Every structure is written in C-alpha cells, then in structure tokens.
XYZ file of N, CA and C in Angstrom:
462
model
N 12.774 97.514 -100.277
C 11.599 96.775 -99.850
C 12.039 95.684 -98.884
N 11.361 95.557 -97.745
C 11.753 94.576 -96.739
C 10.924 93.301 -96.785
N 10.028 93.158 -97.752
C 9.207 91.952 -97.859
C 10.097 90.770 -98.178
N 10.003 89.720 -97.372
C 10.899 88.567 -97.537
C 10.335 87.522 -98.494
N 9.141 87.727 -99.011
C 8.571 86.763 -99.949
C 7.665 85.767 -99.269
N 7.190 84.805 -100.062
C 6.310 83.778 -99.512
C 7.058 82.929 -98.499
N 6.329 82.439 -97.522
C 6.961 81.602 -96.511
C 5.970 81.222 -95.437
N 6.483 80.624 -94.408
C 5.678 80.174 -93.283
C 6.396 80.510 -91.990
N 5.620 80.676 -90.953
C 6.171 80.790 -89.613
C 5.810 79.497 -88.903
N 6.825 78.793 -88.415
C 6.621 77.504 -87.764
C 7.159 77.602 -86.343
N 6.287 77.416 -85.372
C 6.715 77.391 -83.975
C 6.989 75.958 -83.550
N 8.158 75.719 -82.982
C 8.482 74.378 -82.493
C 8.943 74.486 -81.039
N 8.755 73.424 -80.296
C 9.139 73.384 -78.885
C 10.191 72.294 -78.697
N 10.939 72.352 -77.582
C 11.969 71.332 -77.351
C 11.382 69.926 -77.320
N 12.162 68.986 -77.842
C 11.744 67.582 -77.839
C 12.647 66.724 -76.957
N 13.773 67.294 -76.503
C 14.699 66.559 -75.632
C 15.689 67.542 -75.019
N 16.321 67.120 -73.922
C 17.421 67.901 -73.370
C 18.573 67.891 -74.364
N 19.327 68.966 -74.376
C 20.525 69.044 -75.191
C 21.745 68.629 -74.390
N 22.900 69.126 -74.781
C 24.168 68.710 -74.186
C 24.439 69.348 -72.824
N 23.689 70.387 -72.457
C 23.868 71.023 -71.147
C 22.511 71.215 -70.477
N 22.429 70.784 -69.225
C 21.246 71.018 -68.390
C 21.739 71.431 -67.012
N 22.090 72.704 -66.891
C 22.672 73.222 -65.659
C 21.620 73.842 -64.735
N 20.446 74.198 -65.266
C 19.364 74.718 -64.437
C 18.727 73.550 -63.688
N 18.070 73.845 -62.587
C 17.400 72.823 -61.775
C 15.921 72.784 -62.143
N 15.398 71.612 -62.483
C 13.962 71.518 -62.766
C 13.133 71.897 -61.532
N 12.082 72.685 -61.740
C 11.221 73.098 -60.643
C 10.290 71.998 -60.185
N 10.101 71.002 -61.008
C 9.245 69.873 -60.667
C 10.136 68.634 -60.593
N 10.234 68.055 -59.401
C 11.091 66.886 -59.207
C 10.676 65.758 -60.144
N 11.660 65.105 -60.727
C 11.393 63.971 -61.601
C 11.144 64.340 -63.053
N 11.196 65.637 -63.382
C 11.017 66.033 -64.782
C 12.372 66.342 -65.398
N 12.434 66.232 -66.710
C 13.617 66.657 -67.444
C 13.438 68.135 -67.784
N 14.546 68.852 -67.927
C 14.475 70.292 -68.153
C 13.604 70.663 -69.350
N 13.717 69.920 -70.460
C 12.940 70.294 -71.648
C 11.438 70.194 -71.387
N 11.022 69.304 -70.494
C 9.596 69.144 -70.199
C 9.022 70.365 -69.476
N 9.888 71.180 -68.885
C 9.440 72.367 -68.163
C 9.385 73.612 -69.040
N 9.838 73.511 -70.285
C 9.843 74.680 -71.172
C 9.206 74.384 -72.523
N 8.436 73.301 -72.612
C 7.838 72.933 -73.895
C 6.363 73.322 -73.999
N 5.929 74.262 -73.166
C 4.521 74.682 -73.174
C 4.220 75.566 -74.380
N 3.133 75.288 -75.061
C 2.683 76.217 -76.095
C 1.840 77.322 -75.465
N 1.229 77.033 -74.324
C 0.553 78.034 -73.507
C 1.286 78.092 -72.170
N 1.898 79.232 -71.835
C 2.679 79.322 -70.603
C 1.836 78.995 -69.366
N 2.467 78.302 -68.399
C 1.746 77.917 -67.189
C 2.322 78.558 -65.925
N 3.087 79.648 -66.083
C 3.608 80.363 -64.919
C 4.536 79.509 -64.089
N 4.277 79.449 -62.786
C 5.155 78.730 -61.873
C 4.793 77.259 -61.717
N 4.006 76.700 -62.615
C 3.668 75.276 -62.534
C 4.864 74.436 -62.981
N 5.438 74.748 -64.124
C 6.648 74.062 -64.603
C 7.694 75.117 -64.951
N 8.924 74.907 -64.484
C 10.001 75.863 -64.745
C 11.344 75.215 -64.428
N 12.408 75.869 -64.877
C 13.776 75.522 -64.519
C 14.375 76.771 -63.876
N 15.228 76.608 -62.863
C 15.791 77.782 -62.188
C 17.287 77.608 -61.954
N 17.944 78.770 -61.743
C 19.383 78.763 -61.490
C 19.754 79.947 -60.615
N 20.689 79.718 -59.691
C 21.268 80.770 -58.869
C 22.674 81.136 -59.339
N 23.206 80.471 -60.337
C 24.622 80.597 -60.684
C 24.841 81.369 -61.985
N 25.935 82.079 -62.027
C 26.366 82.806 -63.211
C 26.793 81.835 -64.305
N 26.392 82.109 -65.537
C 26.780 81.350 -66.732
C 26.224 79.936 -66.805
N 25.157 79.637 -66.046
C 24.489 78.351 -66.218
C 23.782 78.339 -67.574
N 23.793 77.178 -68.221
C 23.220 77.030 -69.559
C 22.305 75.815 -69.593
N 21.149 75.972 -70.203
C 20.289 74.857 -70.582
C 20.177 74.878 -72.096
N 20.456 73.748 -72.736
C 20.313 73.613 -74.183
C 19.302 72.514 -74.484
N 18.590 72.679 -75.591
C 17.528 71.747 -75.951
C 17.607 71.366 -77.417
N 17.141 70.154 -77.697
C 17.056 69.665 -79.071
C 15.649 69.917 -79.597
N 15.576 70.171 -80.892
C 14.312 70.448 -81.559
C 14.227 69.616 -82.827
N 13.027 69.279 -83.238
C 12.810 68.645 -84.534
C 11.635 69.343 -85.214
N 11.671 69.337 -86.525
C 10.551 69.861 -87.307
C 9.543 68.725 -87.449
N 8.311 68.901 -86.998
C 7.321 67.814 -87.106
C 7.146 67.352 -88.554
N 7.189 66.024 -88.756
C 7.069 65.454 -90.105
C 5.764 65.845 -90.785
N 4.699 65.992 -90.003
C 3.404 66.315 -90.607
C 3.390 67.686 -91.288
N 4.389 68.518 -91.016
C 4.469 69.805 -91.700
C 4.972 69.660 -93.132
N 5.602 68.540 -93.423
C 6.081 68.222 -94.772
C 6.921 69.338 -95.378
N 7.874 69.836 -94.592
C 8.794 70.867 -95.075
C 10.047 70.168 -95.580
N 10.416 70.368 -96.851
C 11.608 69.705 -97.390
C 12.869 70.085 -96.615
N 13.768 69.138 -96.377
C 14.987 69.421 -95.614
C 15.887 70.466 -96.261
N 15.755 70.669 -97.573
C 16.596 71.643 -98.267
C 15.996 73.051 -98.262
N 14.824 73.200 -97.685
C 14.152 74.515 -97.635
C 14.990 75.500 -96.820
N 15.123 76.721 -97.323
C 15.880 77.760 -96.636
C 15.064 78.339 -95.485
N 15.740 78.590 -94.376
C 15.135 79.262 -93.228
C 15.623 80.708 -93.248
N 14.698 81.657 -93.340
C 15.066 83.067 -93.419
C 15.375 83.678 -92.055
N 14.839 83.105 -90.998
C 15.115 83.617 -89.654
C 14.772 82.553 -88.618
N 15.552 82.521 -87.561
C 15.284 81.670 -86.403
C 15.109 82.599 -85.213
N 14.016 82.439 -84.491
C 13.771 83.225 -83.299
C 13.896 82.314 -82.081
N 14.840 82.632 -81.205
C 15.006 81.894 -79.954
C 14.251 82.698 -78.897
N 13.241 82.088 -78.298
C 12.351 82.815 -77.397
C 12.304 82.188 -76.013
N 12.133 83.038 -75.008
C 11.983 82.585 -73.632
C 10.896 83.393 -72.939
N 10.359 82.820 -71.874
C 9.541 83.535 -70.884
C 10.261 83.305 -69.575
N 10.723 84.390 -68.961
C 11.543 84.241 -67.769
C 11.315 85.410 -66.820
N 11.733 85.222 -65.556
C 11.681 86.286 -64.553
C 12.848 86.103 -63.588
N 13.157 87.176 -62.840
C 14.130 87.002 -61.766
C 13.361 86.736 -60.483
N 14.031 86.061 -59.568
C 13.374 85.686 -58.324
C 13.896 86.509 -57.160
N 15.211 86.703 -57.064
C 15.768 87.400 -55.913
C 16.350 88.766 -56.239
N 16.951 88.933 -57.391
C 17.536 90.214 -57.760
C 17.628 90.299 -59.282
N 17.828 91.489 -59.854
C 17.851 91.611 -61.318
C 18.922 90.747 -61.969
N 18.606 90.281 -63.152
C 19.537 89.466 -63.915
C 19.221 89.632 -65.396
N 20.093 89.137 -66.217
C 19.845 89.039 -67.647
C 19.813 87.571 -68.026
N 19.081 87.277 -69.070
C 19.098 85.930 -69.622
C 19.521 86.057 -71.077
N 20.388 85.164 -71.495
C 20.858 85.182 -72.871
C 20.253 84.053 -73.667
N 20.069 84.276 -74.951
C 19.595 83.241 -75.865
C 20.805 82.655 -76.580
N 20.861 81.325 -76.626
C 22.030 80.608 -77.137
C 21.643 79.696 -78.301
N 22.505 79.643 -79.315
C 22.446 78.611 -80.349
C 23.777 77.882 -80.310
N 23.732 76.541 -80.271
C 24.951 75.743 -80.247
C 24.941 74.761 -81.409
N 26.086 74.668 -82.095
C 26.216 73.684 -83.178
C 26.989 72.459 -82.719
N 27.211 72.341 -81.408
C 27.968 71.217 -80.853
C 29.409 71.583 -80.576
N 29.965 72.497 -81.359
C 31.343 72.934 -81.161
C 31.400 74.321 -80.534
N 30.441 75.171 -80.891
C 30.447 76.558 -80.446
C 29.070 76.967 -79.942
N 29.051 77.615 -78.784
C 27.824 78.233 -78.281
C 27.865 79.703 -78.649
N 26.828 80.172 -79.339
C 26.777 81.564 -79.752
C 25.670 82.277 -79.003
N 26.023 83.360 -78.307
C 25.044 84.202 -77.646
C 24.409 85.076 -78.718
N 23.118 84.908 -78.963
C 22.459 85.639 -80.049
C 21.618 86.807 -79.544
N 21.549 86.987 -78.242
C 20.829 88.113 -77.670
C 20.708 87.951 -76.176
N 20.442 89.061 -75.497
C 20.232 88.995 -74.060
C 19.167 89.995 -73.655
N 18.508 89.681 -72.545
C 17.382 90.491 -72.104
C 17.390 90.613 -70.595
N 17.101 91.825 -70.112
C 17.001 92.051 -68.680
C 15.665 91.521 -68.183
N 15.706 90.861 -67.040
C 14.496 90.270 -66.472
C 13.878 91.193 -65.435
N 12.579 91.005 -65.204
C 11.877 91.730 -64.147
C 11.302 90.702 -63.184
N 10.534 91.158 -62.200
C 9.992 90.213 -61.222
C 8.720 89.527 -61.700
N 8.271 89.834 -62.897
C 7.138 89.145 -63.524
C 7.637 88.440 -64.779
N 7.014 87.316 -65.130
C 7.393 86.645 -66.370
C 7.196 87.592 -67.547
N 8.173 87.616 -68.419
C 8.050 88.373 -69.664
C 8.684 87.565 -70.784
N 8.134 87.761 -71.966
C 8.637 87.049 -73.143
C 9.727 87.878 -73.811
N 10.731 87.200 -74.334
C 11.772 87.867 -75.099
C 12.241 86.931 -76.205
N 12.707 87.525 -77.273
C 13.173 86.749 -78.425
C 14.430 87.379 -79.001
N 15.256 86.552 -79.580
C 16.416 86.994 -80.340
C 16.346 86.318 -81.695
N 16.533 87.091 -82.746
C 16.380 86.579 -84.102
C 17.741 86.471 -84.783
N 17.962 85.329 -85.426
C 19.184 85.073 -86.186
C 18.778 84.784 -87.619
N 19.433 85.423 -88.580
C 19.072 85.233 -89.980
C 20.069 84.407 -90.776
N 21.252 84.152 -90.203
C 22.237 83.360 -90.927
C 23.232 82.734 -89.964
N 23.939 81.747 -90.472
C 24.988 81.082 -89.703
C 26.178 82.026 -89.541
N 27.098 81.646 -88.679
C 28.281 82.480 -88.450
C 29.128 82.641 -89.711
N 29.009 81.696 -90.663
C 29.773 81.809 -91.915
C 29.047 82.642 -92.973
N 27.882 83.217 -92.610
C 27.152 84.089 -93.523
C 26.128 83.387 -94.404
N 26.066 82.052 -94.357
C 25.088 81.327 -95.164
C 23.779 81.173 -94.392
N 22.713 80.931 -95.131
C 21.388 80.738 -94.534
C 21.268 79.334 -93.949
N 20.456 79.208 -92.915
C 20.130 77.892 -92.371
C 19.190 77.166 -93.320
N 19.257 75.854 -93.307
C 18.318 74.977 -94.014
C 17.532 74.204 -92.959
N 16.375 73.694 -93.332
C 15.567 72.894 -92.409
C 16.389 71.736 -91.855
N 17.219 71.126 -92.691
C 18.038 69.988 -92.252
C 19.046 70.373 -91.173
N 19.366 71.664 -91.020
C 20.307 72.113 -89.992
C 19.706 72.056 -88.589
N 18.393 72.167 -88.471
C 17.746 72.301 -87.166
C 18.067 71.135 -86.246
N 18.025 69.924 -86.755
C 18.253 68.765 -85.888
C 19.700 68.642 -85.427
N 20.620 69.372 -86.030
C 22.011 69.363 -85.585
C 22.336 70.505 -84.642
N 21.356 71.341 -84.361
C 21.566 72.499 -83.491
C 20.882 72.292 -82.150
N 21.325 73.037 -81.164
C 20.651 73.101 -79.876
C 20.397 74.573 -79.567
N 19.250 74.836 -78.977
C 18.863 76.192 -78.634
C 18.590 76.243 -77.144
N 18.857 77.379 -76.515
C 18.595 77.472 -75.087
C 18.864 78.838 -74.524
N 19.189 78.854 -73.235
C 19.360 80.101 -72.508
C 20.507 79.980 -71.509
N 20.970 81.165 -71.048
C 22.140 81.238 -70.173
C 21.955 82.390 -69.192
N 22.313 82.174 -67.914
C 22.291 83.275 -66.952
C 23.512 84.157 -67.198
N 23.295 85.469 -67.155
C 24.379 86.393 -67.471
C 24.774 87.292 -66.310
N 24.052 87.200 -65.205
C 24.440 87.872 -63.971
C 24.232 86.885 -62.840
N 24.960 87.035 -61.745
C 24.889 86.069 -60.647
C 23.659 86.306 -59.778
N 22.543 85.716 -60.179
C 21.279 85.790 -59.453
C 20.488 84.555 -59.799
N 19.274 84.477 -59.359
C 18.441 83.357 -59.760
C 17.553 83.785 -60.908
N 17.721 83.131 -62.034
C 16.828 83.317 -63.168
C 15.909 82.104 -63.221
N 14.678 82.332 -63.506
C 13.718 81.232 -63.575
C 13.083 81.238 -64.951
N 13.147 80.120 -65.654
C 12.663 79.986 -67.028
C 11.513 79.016 -67.049
N 10.350 79.460 -67.606
C 9.194 78.555 -67.678
C 8.985 78.016 -69.060
C-alpha cells in the first residue's frame, strides 16, 4: 500500500536570497528571490536569467508561523519546483538542495521555448533520515544551469 497516512501539503515560496545568486535579475533593482516568489506565475514580468554553464541561484525558505506546524514534525517529501524556459538554445535546469556544506542535485529537466513547470521530489536526507520542519530554515533550495545556454527562471 502506498498511502502515506494523514498529512498536509504546504506550498512555500522563497523569503530571501541564499548563499548563491549567479543568475541576473530580469528586473533591475530586484533581488533574485523576488523574481521567483510568485504563487501565480507572471511569465516574463519577473524572472532571473543566465547564459553560463553551472550558474546557481539558491533561496532561503521559512514555514509561516500561522500554519502552526511543530518543528519536530516529520516531512515525508520535499518538492523543489521551477517554471523555466530556454531563450536561445536547448538547456537543462537542475533542482538543488544545499545544507550549507553540500549542494545536491535532486533532479534535472530539459527546457523548451515555452515556460513549463517541473519538480523534483526528495523523501529523505543523504544520511537516509527524514527531514523535520526545523530542518527547512537551515536548507537552501534552488536551480542550476546544466548546459551552456541561457536558461530563464520565473
């Protein structure tokens, strides 16, 4: 049986830039996280872009206090999601989780010339244990260019 039991799905958006901001904000004067924190995608209104191979943007996240989720609560899965497209030629975008010491590529997706959504799901830490709510604020999530082209992330 694949039923995971009672639980909740909580969507959160970036609250600050993380330790790497290698993409260029599409809107002058904005921080990278402000261009990817939309709950409703806005296309080419706000975005970050890159022409370089292995560029990484990482972001910090927090669980909103009003959700009243105990810090010791187990997280059964984390989905790192993006909406991205290529601008000049095909590319892949990778989903990254960083604990400050190690960046882990948790999935990659080929881009097309139209924005498309993609997600990579992680169910446990590299040591095999489950994440806890308290772990989220110590992690950074983001994306990475995996081929030398321009990837654009909204």
